[in-house]
Structure formats: structure tokens, C-alpha cells
């Protein structure tokens, strides 16, 4: 029973923090907000073109909305349940490959 209560509390807290962050009000996904370092740029290069185009559209729309100091109508906000991590798994793979390459170069 305690595990179930903890899981429900964690889920509720996650949703609250997600909505409090504010990026969903502009139609952005969590991975749209990643800082673009070299690893993220490599992961973006590996994504299919249509996914990159969708990301760019969301970023441009969010920038335009922010400049106009408005947000999307509530029915168009990104919902917690609909937000998927499309870039993070690829970034993790890129980081793993980079560390492996650095280790290889260091040893040989």
C-alpha cells in the first residue's frame, strides 16, 4: 500500500512540476528545451528530417509566442502524458559513444 501511495504522489508531483515549468504552454516538449552542446547537435543530426522539422516548428512558434507575450490556448498545451522523450535516448547513446571513444584514444 505504501508503494502505491508513493507512486501516486510521485506521479502527481511530476505532473505539477511539468505544468509549473511553463514550456508546455508554448507547445514544446521536454527534449525541445535541451541545451544544444556537441552531443545534442550530433543526436539532432541522427534524427529523421521530419522530426527535426517538427522540433524547429515548435521552437519557432514558441519564440514567436514568447515575443508576443502570449501562450497557446489551454487545449493546445503539451500534456504530460503526451510528452515523449524523442531526443534523450539518442543523446545518451552519443554520450556513451563519445566516452568509449575517449577511453579508447586514452588507452591506445
Short mmCIF file of N, CA, C and O in Angstrom, two decimals:
data_model
loop_
_atom_site.label_atom_id
_atom_site.label_comp_id
_atom_site.label_asym_id
_atom_site.label_seq_id
_atom_site.Cartn_x
_atom_site.Cartn_y
_atom_site.Cartn_z
N UNK A 1 0.82 -1.19 0.00
CA UNK A 1 0.00 0.00 0.00
C UNK A 1 0.87 1.26 0.00
O UNK A 1 0.55 2.22 -0.68
N UNK A 2 1.95 1.22 0.76
CA UNK A 2 2.83 2.39 0.83
C UNK A 2 3.50 2.66 -0.51
O UNK A 2 3.68 3.83 -0.89
N UNK A 3 3.86 1.60 -1.24
CA UNK A 3 4.49 1.78 -2.55
C UNK A 3 3.52 2.42 -3.53
O UNK A 3 3.90 3.27 -4.33
N UNK A 4 2.27 2.01 -3.47
CA UNK A 4 1.26 2.58 -4.36
C UNK A 4 1.05 4.06 -4.05
O UNK A 4 0.98 4.88 -4.96
N UNK A 5 0.97 4.39 -2.78
CA UNK A 5 0.80 5.78 -2.38
C UNK A 5 1.99 6.61 -2.81
O UNK A 5 1.83 7.73 -3.31
N UNK A 6 3.18 6.08 -2.67
CA UNK A 6 4.39 6.78 -3.08
C UNK A 6 4.40 6.99 -4.59
O UNK A 6 4.76 8.07 -5.07
N UNK A 7 3.99 5.99 -5.34
CA UNK A 7 3.95 6.11 -6.81
C UNK A 7 2.94 7.16 -7.24
O UNK A 7 3.21 7.96 -8.14
N UNK A 8 1.78 7.18 -6.61
CA UNK A 8 0.75 8.17 -6.94
C UNK A 8 1.24 9.57 -6.59
O UNK A 8 1.09 10.51 -7.37
N UNK A 9 1.86 9.71 -5.44
CA UNK A 9 2.39 11.01 -5.02
C UNK A 9 3.49 11.48 -5.97
O UNK A 9 3.51 12.65 -6.37
N UNK A 10 4.35 10.57 -6.36
CA UNK A 10 5.43 10.92 -7.29
C UNK A 10 4.88 11.36 -8.65
O UNK A 10 5.33 12.32 -9.25
N UNK A 11 3.87 10.63 -9.13
CA UNK A 11 3.24 10.97 -10.40
C UNK A 11 2.57 12.34 -10.32
O UNK A 11 2.71 13.16 -11.23
N UNK A 12 1.87 12.59 -9.24
CA UNK A 12 1.21 13.89 -9.06
C UNK A 12 2.23 15.01 -8.97
O UNK A 12 2.04 16.08 -9.57
N UNK A 13 3.31 14.77 -8.26
CA UNK A 13 4.36 15.78 -8.13
C UNK A 13 5.05 16.02 -9.47
O UNK A 13 5.36 17.17 -9.82
N UNK A 14 5.24 14.97 -10.24
CA UNK A 14 5.85 15.12 -11.57
C UNK A 14 4.97 15.95 -12.49
O UNK A 14 5.45 16.83 -13.20
N UNK A 15 3.67 15.69 -12.49
CA UNK A 15 2.74 16.46 -13.31
C UNK A 15 2.72 17.92 -12.88
O UNK A 15 2.67 18.83 -13.71
N UNK A 16 2.72 18.16 -11.57
CA UNK A 16 2.71 19.52 -11.05
C UNK A 16 3.96 20.27 -11.50
O UNK A 16 3.88 21.40 -11.98
N UNK A 17 5.13 19.64 -11.37
CA UNK A 17 6.38 20.27 -11.78
C UNK A 17 6.41 20.49 -13.29
O UNK A 17 6.91 21.52 -13.77
N UNK A 18 5.88 19.54 -14.05
CA UNK A 18 5.82 19.66 -15.51
C UNK A 18 5.01 20.89 -15.91
O UNK A 18 5.43 21.70 -16.73
N UNK A 19 3.84 21.04 -15.30
CA UNK A 19 2.98 22.19 -15.63
C UNK A 19 3.56 23.49 -15.11
O UNK A 19 3.39 24.54 -15.73
N UNK A 20 4.27 23.45 -14.01
CA UNK A 20 4.87 24.65 -13.45
C UNK A 20 6.04 25.16 -14.29
O UNK A 20 6.30 26.36 -14.34
N UNK A 21 6.71 24.27 -15.00
CA UNK A 21 7.87 24.66 -15.80
C UNK A 21 7.50 25.66 -16.89
O UNK A 21 8.31 26.51 -17.25
N UNK A 22 6.32 25.55 -17.46
CA UNK A 22 5.83 26.55 -18.40
C UNK A 22 6.09 26.28 -19.87
O UNK A 22 5.42 26.86 -20.71
N UNK A 23 7.05 25.43 -20.21
CA UNK A 23 7.34 25.21 -21.63
C UNK A 23 6.18 24.55 -22.36
O UNK A 23 6.01 24.73 -23.56
N UNK A 24 5.36 23.81 -21.63
CA UNK A 24 4.23 23.14 -22.27
C UNK A 24 3.18 24.14 -22.74
O UNK A 24 2.42 23.87 -23.66
N UNK A 25 3.16 25.33 -22.16
CA UNK A 25 2.20 26.35 -22.56
C UNK A 25 2.52 26.91 -23.94
O UNK A 25 1.67 27.55 -24.56
N UNK A 26 3.72 26.67 -24.40
CA UNK A 26 4.13 27.11 -25.74
C UNK A 26 4.13 25.95 -26.74
O UNK A 26 4.55 26.11 -27.88
N UNK A 27 3.70 24.77 -26.31
CA UNK A 27 3.63 23.62 -27.19
C UNK A 27 4.95 22.88 -27.33
O UNK A 27 5.10 22.06 -28.23
N UNK A 28 5.90 23.14 -26.44
CA UNK A 28 7.20 22.48 -26.50
C UNK A 28 7.18 21.15 -25.77
O UNK A 28 6.39 20.93 -24.85
N UNK A 29 8.07 20.27 -26.18
CA UNK A 29 8.30 19.01 -25.48
C UNK A 29 9.54 19.16 -24.61
O UNK A 29 10.34 20.08 -24.81
N UNK A 30 9.71 18.25 -23.67
CA UNK A 30 10.88 18.34 -22.76
C UNK A 30 12.19 18.35 -23.54
O UNK A 30 13.09 19.13 -23.23
N UNK A 31 12.31 17.52 -24.54
CA UNK A 31 13.56 17.43 -25.29
C UNK A 31 13.82 18.66 -26.16
O UNK A 31 14.94 18.88 -26.60
N UNK A 32 12.79 19.45 -26.41
CA UNK A 32 12.99 20.70 -27.16
C UNK A 32 13.79 21.71 -26.35
O UNK A 32 14.38 22.62 -26.91
N UNK A 33 13.81 21.54 -25.04
CA UNK A 33 14.45 22.50 -24.15
C UNK A 33 15.89 22.14 -23.79
O UNK A 33 16.52 22.82 -22.98
N UNK A 34 16.43 21.09 -24.38
CA UNK A 34 17.81 20.70 -24.09
C UNK A 34 18.78 21.74 -24.63
O UNK A 34 18.61 22.25 -25.72
N UNK A 35 19.82 22.02 -23.85
CA UNK A 35 20.87 22.92 -24.30
C UNK A 35 21.65 22.23 -25.42
O UNK A 35 22.03 21.07 -25.30
N UNK A 36 21.87 22.95 -26.50
CA UNK A 36 22.49 22.35 -27.68
C UNK A 36 24.02 22.36 -27.59
O UNK A 36 24.67 23.24 -28.15
N UNK A 37 24.57 21.38 -26.90
CA UNK A 37 26.02 21.20 -26.90
C UNK A 37 26.38 20.25 -28.04
O UNK A 37 25.53 19.90 -28.86
N UNK A 38 27.61 19.84 -28.12
CA UNK A 38 28.06 19.00 -29.24
C UNK A 38 27.33 17.65 -29.27
O UNK A 38 27.02 17.14 -30.34
N UNK A 39 27.07 17.09 -28.10
CA UNK A 39 26.37 15.80 -28.05
C UNK A 39 24.94 15.92 -28.57
O UNK A 39 24.47 15.06 -29.33
N UNK A 40 24.24 16.98 -28.18
CA UNK A 40 22.87 17.19 -28.64
C UNK A 40 22.85 17.48 -30.14
O UNK A 40 21.98 16.98 -30.86
N UNK A 41 23.81 18.24 -30.62
CA UNK A 41 23.88 18.52 -32.06
C UNK A 41 24.09 17.24 -32.87
O UNK A 41 23.48 17.06 -33.93
N UNK A 42 24.92 16.35 -32.36
CA UNK A 42 25.13 15.06 -33.04
C UNK A 42 23.86 14.22 -33.00
O UNK A 42 23.49 13.58 -33.99
N UNK A 43 23.15 14.24 -31.87
CA UNK A 43 21.90 13.49 -31.77
C UNK A 43 20.86 14.06 -32.74
O UNK A 43 20.13 13.30 -33.39
N UNK A 44 20.81 15.38 -32.87
CA UNK A 44 19.88 16.01 -33.82
C UNK A 44 20.22 15.61 -35.25
O UNK A 44 19.33 15.42 -36.08
N UNK A 45 21.51 15.50 -35.54
CA UNK A 45 21.93 15.10 -36.88
C UNK A 45 21.45 13.68 -37.21
O UNK A 45 21.14 13.38 -38.36
N UNK A 46 21.35 12.83 -36.19
CA UNK A 46 20.93 11.44 -36.39
C UNK A 46 19.42 11.27 -36.50
O UNK A 46 18.96 10.22 -36.92
N UNK A 47 18.67 12.26 -36.10
CA UNK A 47 17.21 12.17 -36.17
C UNK A 47 16.73 12.24 -37.61
O UNK A 47 17.37 12.87 -38.45
N UNK A 48 15.58 11.64 -37.91
CA UNK A 48 14.99 11.80 -39.25
C UNK A 48 14.64 13.28 -39.50
O UNK A 48 14.33 14.02 -38.56
N UNK A 49 14.67 13.68 -40.75
CA UNK A 49 14.43 15.08 -41.11
C UNK A 49 13.07 15.59 -40.64
O UNK A 49 12.96 16.72 -40.17
N UNK A 50 12.04 14.76 -40.74
CA UNK A 50 10.71 15.24 -40.36
C UNK A 50 10.62 15.52 -38.85
O UNK A 50 9.92 16.43 -38.43
N UNK A 51 11.35 14.78 -38.03
CA UNK A 51 11.35 15.01 -36.59
C UNK A 51 12.08 16.32 -36.28
O UNK A 51 11.63 17.11 -35.44
N UNK A 52 13.18 16.58 -36.97
CA UNK A 52 13.91 17.83 -36.79
C UNK A 52 13.05 19.01 -37.24
O UNK A 52 13.02 20.05 -36.59
N UNK A 53 12.33 18.84 -38.36
CA UNK A 53 11.44 19.90 -38.85
C UNK A 53 10.32 20.19 -37.84
O UNK A 53 9.99 21.36 -37.59
N UNK A 54 9.75 19.15 -37.24
CA UNK A 54 8.72 19.35 -36.22
C UNK A 54 9.29 20.08 -35.02
O UNK A 54 8.65 20.98 -34.47
N UNK A 55 10.49 19.73 -34.61
CA UNK A 55 11.14 20.39 -33.48
C UNK A 55 11.39 21.87 -33.80
O UNK A 55 11.11 22.74 -32.98
N UNK A 56 11.90 22.13 -34.99
CA UNK A 56 12.16 23.51 -35.38
C UNK A 56 10.87 24.33 -35.42
O UNK A 56 10.85 25.49 -35.01
N UNK A 57 9.78 23.73 -35.91
CA UNK A 57 8.49 24.43 -35.92
C UNK A 57 8.07 24.79 -34.50
O UNK A 57 7.63 25.92 -34.25
N UNK A 58 8.18 23.83 -33.57
CA UNK A 58 7.79 24.10 -32.18
C UNK A 58 8.64 25.19 -31.58
O UNK A 58 8.13 26.07 -30.86
N UNK A 59 9.94 25.19 -31.86
CA UNK A 59 10.83 26.21 -31.31
C UNK A 59 10.52 27.59 -31.87
O UNK A 59 10.50 28.58 -31.13
N UNK A 60 10.29 27.67 -33.18
CA UNK A 60 9.97 28.97 -33.80
C UNK A 60 8.64 29.49 -33.28
O UNK A 60 8.50 30.67 -32.95
N UNK A 61 7.64 28.60 -33.20
CA UNK A 61 6.34 29.01 -32.68
C UNK A 61 6.44 29.49 -31.24
O UNK A 61 5.87 30.52 -30.87
N UNK A 62 7.21 28.78 -30.42
CA UNK A 62 7.38 29.17 -29.01
C UNK A 62 8.08 30.53 -28.91
O UNK A 62 7.71 31.36 -28.07
N UNK A 63 9.08 30.75 -29.75
CA UNK A 63 9.78 32.03 -29.75
C UNK A 63 8.83 33.15 -30.14
O UNK A 63 8.80 34.22 -29.50
N UNK A 64 8.03 32.92 -31.17
CA UNK A 64 7.08 33.93 -31.62
C UNK A 64 6.05 34.23 -30.53
O UNK A 64 5.74 35.39 -30.26
N UNK A 65 5.52 33.20 -29.90
CA UNK A 65 4.55 33.39 -28.82
C UNK A 65 5.16 34.14 -27.65
O UNK A 65 4.52 35.04 -27.07
N UNK A 66 6.40 33.83 -27.33
CA UNK A 66 7.08 34.49 -26.22
C UNK A 66 7.29 35.98 -26.53
O UNK A 66 7.10 36.83 -25.66
N UNK A 67 7.68 36.28 -27.76
CA UNK A 67 7.88 37.68 -28.15
C UNK A 67 6.57 38.46 -28.11
O UNK A 67 6.57 39.65 -27.79
N UNK A 68 5.47 37.79 -28.43
CA UNK A 68 4.17 38.44 -28.40
C UNK A 68 3.57 38.44 -26.99
O UNK A 68 2.50 38.99 -26.77
N UNK A 69 4.27 37.79 -26.05
CA UNK A 69 3.85 37.68 -24.65
C UNK A 69 2.46 37.04 -24.52
O UNK A 69 1.61 37.49 -23.76
N UNK A 70 2.26 35.97 -25.31
CA UNK A 70 1.03 35.19 -25.21
C UNK A 70 1.40 33.72 -25.14
O UNK A 70 2.55 33.34 -25.40
N UNK A 71 0.46 32.89 -24.75
CA UNK A 71 0.65 31.44 -24.75
C UNK A 71 -0.44 30.81 -25.59
O UNK A 71 -1.42 31.47 -25.96
N UNK A 72 -0.27 29.56 -25.91
CA UNK A 72 -1.27 28.83 -26.69
C UNK A 72 -2.54 28.68 -25.87
O UNK A 72 -2.51 28.71 -24.63
N UNK A 73 -3.68 28.48 -26.55
CA UNK A 73 -4.90 28.12 -25.81
C UNK A 73 -4.67 26.83 -25.03
O UNK A 73 -3.91 25.96 -25.46
N UNK A 74 -5.30 26.71 -23.88
CA UNK A 74 -5.05 25.59 -22.98
C UNK A 74 -5.22 24.22 -23.66
O UNK A 74 -4.48 23.28 -23.37
N UNK A 75 -6.14 24.09 -24.60
CA UNK A 75 -6.34 22.80 -25.26
C UNK A 75 -5.17 22.44 -26.18
O UNK A 75 -5.04 21.29 -26.59
N UNK A 76 -4.31 23.40 -26.51
CA UNK A 76 -3.15 23.13 -27.36
C UNK A 76 -1.85 22.95 -26.57
O UNK A 76 -0.80 22.69 -27.15
N UNK A 77 -1.91 23.09 -25.24
CA UNK A 77 -0.72 22.88 -24.42
C UNK A 77 -0.29 21.43 -24.53
O UNK A 77 -1.11 20.53 -24.69
N UNK A 78 1.01 21.19 -24.42
CA UNK A 78 1.52 19.82 -24.40
C UNK A 78 1.15 19.19 -23.07
O UNK A 78 1.43 19.75 -22.01
N UNK A 79 0.51 18.04 -23.13
CA UNK A 79 0.10 17.35 -21.91
C UNK A 79 1.21 16.43 -21.44
O UNK A 79 1.98 15.90 -22.23
N UNK A 80 1.29 16.25 -20.14
CA UNK A 80 2.33 15.42 -19.52
C UNK A 80 2.32 14.01 -20.11
O UNK A 80 3.37 13.45 -20.41
N UNK A 81 1.13 13.48 -20.32
CA UNK A 81 1.01 12.11 -20.83
C UNK A 81 1.44 12.01 -22.29
O UNK A 81 1.84 10.95 -22.76
N UNK A 82 1.35 13.09 -23.05
CA UNK A 82 1.69 13.09 -24.47
C UNK A 82 3.15 13.42 -24.74
O UNK A 82 3.63 13.23 -25.86
N UNK A 83 3.84 13.95 -23.75
CA UNK A 83 5.23 14.36 -23.93
C UNK A 83 6.12 13.12 -23.95
O UNK A 83 6.18 12.36 -22.99
N UNK A 84 6.78 12.92 -25.08
CA UNK A 84 7.66 11.75 -25.20
C UNK A 84 9.10 12.24 -25.37
O UNK A 84 9.36 13.29 -25.94
N UNK A 85 10.01 11.46 -24.85
CA UNK A 85 11.43 11.79 -24.99
C UNK A 85 11.92 11.23 -26.32
O UNK A 85 12.21 10.05 -26.43
N UNK A 86 11.99 12.08 -27.32
CA UNK A 86 12.41 11.64 -28.64
C UNK A 86 13.91 11.83 -28.86
O UNK A 86 14.50 11.18 -29.71
N UNK A 87 14.54 12.70 -28.08
CA UNK A 87 15.94 13.02 -28.30
C UNK A 87 16.86 12.46 -27.21
O UNK A 87 17.99 12.08 -27.49
N UNK A 88 16.39 12.37 -26.00
CA UNK A 88 17.21 11.94 -24.87
C UNK A 88 17.85 10.56 -25.08
O UNK A 88 19.05 10.40 -24.80
N UNK A 89 17.12 9.54 -25.58
CA UNK A 89 17.78 8.24 -25.79
C UNK A 89 18.94 8.33 -26.79
O UNK A 89 19.97 7.68 -26.61
N UNK A 90 18.79 9.17 -27.81
CA UNK A 90 19.86 9.31 -28.80
C UNK A 90 21.03 10.08 -28.19
O UNK A 90 22.20 9.73 -28.43
N UNK A 91 20.74 11.10 -27.39
CA UNK A 91 21.81 11.85 -26.71
C UNK A 91 22.58 10.92 -25.78
O UNK A 91 23.82 10.96 -25.73
N UNK A 92 21.87 10.07 -25.05
CA UNK A 92 22.53 9.11 -24.16
C UNK A 92 23.46 8.19 -24.95
O UNK A 92 24.58 7.90 -24.51
N UNK A 93 23.02 7.75 -26.11
CA UNK A 93 23.84 6.89 -26.97
C UNK A 93 25.07 7.64 -27.47
O UNK A 93 26.18 7.10 -27.48
N UNK A 94 24.89 8.90 -27.86
CA UNK A 94 26.01 9.72 -28.35
C UNK A 94 27.04 9.91 -27.23
O UNK A 94 28.25 9.80 -27.46
N UNK A 95 26.58 10.20 -26.03
CA UNK A 95 27.48 10.39 -24.89
C UNK A 95 28.24 9.10 -24.60
O UNK A 95 29.46 9.12 -24.35
N UNK A 96 27.53 7.98 -24.63
CA UNK A 96 28.18 6.68 -24.40
C UNK A 96 29.26 6.43 -25.45
O UNK A 96 30.37 6.00 -25.11
N UNK A 97 28.94 6.70 -26.71
CA UNK A 97 29.92 6.51 -27.78
C UNK A 97 31.12 7.44 -27.62
O UNK A 97 32.26 7.04 -27.83
N UNK A 98 30.86 8.69 -27.23
CA UNK A 98 31.95 9.65 -27.04
C UNK A 98 32.88 9.22 -25.91
O UNK A 98 34.10 9.23 -26.05
N UNK A 99 32.30 8.79 -24.81
CA UNK A 99 33.12 8.33 -23.67
C UNK A 99 33.92 7.09 -24.04
O UNK A 99 35.08 6.96 -23.65
N UNK A 100 33.29 6.20 -24.78
CA UNK A 100 34.00 5.00 -25.23
C UNK A 100 35.16 5.37 -26.16
O UNK A 100 36.26 4.83 -26.05
N UNK A 101 34.92 6.33 -27.06
CA UNK A 101 35.95 6.78 -27.99
C UNK A 101 37.10 7.46 -27.22
O UNK A 101 38.27 7.21 -27.49
N UNK A 102 36.75 8.30 -26.23
CA UNK A 102 37.78 8.97 -25.43
C UNK A 102 38.60 7.95 -24.64
O UNK A 102 39.83 8.09 -24.52
N UNK A 103 37.93 6.95 -24.10
CA UNK A 103 38.64 5.90 -23.36
C UNK A 103 39.57 5.14 -24.30
O UNK A 103 40.73 4.84 -23.96
N UNK A 104 39.09 4.82 -25.48
CA UNK A 104 39.89 4.10 -26.48
C UNK A 104 41.12 4.92 -26.85
O UNK A 104 42.23 4.39 -26.93
N UNK A 105 40.94 6.20 -27.13
CA UNK A 105 42.05 7.07 -27.52
C UNK A 105 43.05 7.24 -26.38
O UNK A 105 44.25 7.38 -26.60
N UNK A 106 42.56 7.24 -25.16
CA UNK A 106 43.42 7.40 -23.99
C UNK A 106 44.28 6.17 -23.76
O UNK A 106 45.45 6.27 -23.42
N UNK A 107 43.70 5.01 -24.00
CA UNK A 107 44.42 3.76 -23.75
C UNK A 107 45.39 3.42 -24.87
O UNK A 107 46.41 2.76 -24.64
N UNK A 108 45.10 3.83 -26.09
CA UNK A 108 45.95 3.42 -27.22
C UNK A 108 46.54 4.60 -27.89
O UNK A 108 46.35 5.54 -28.26
#
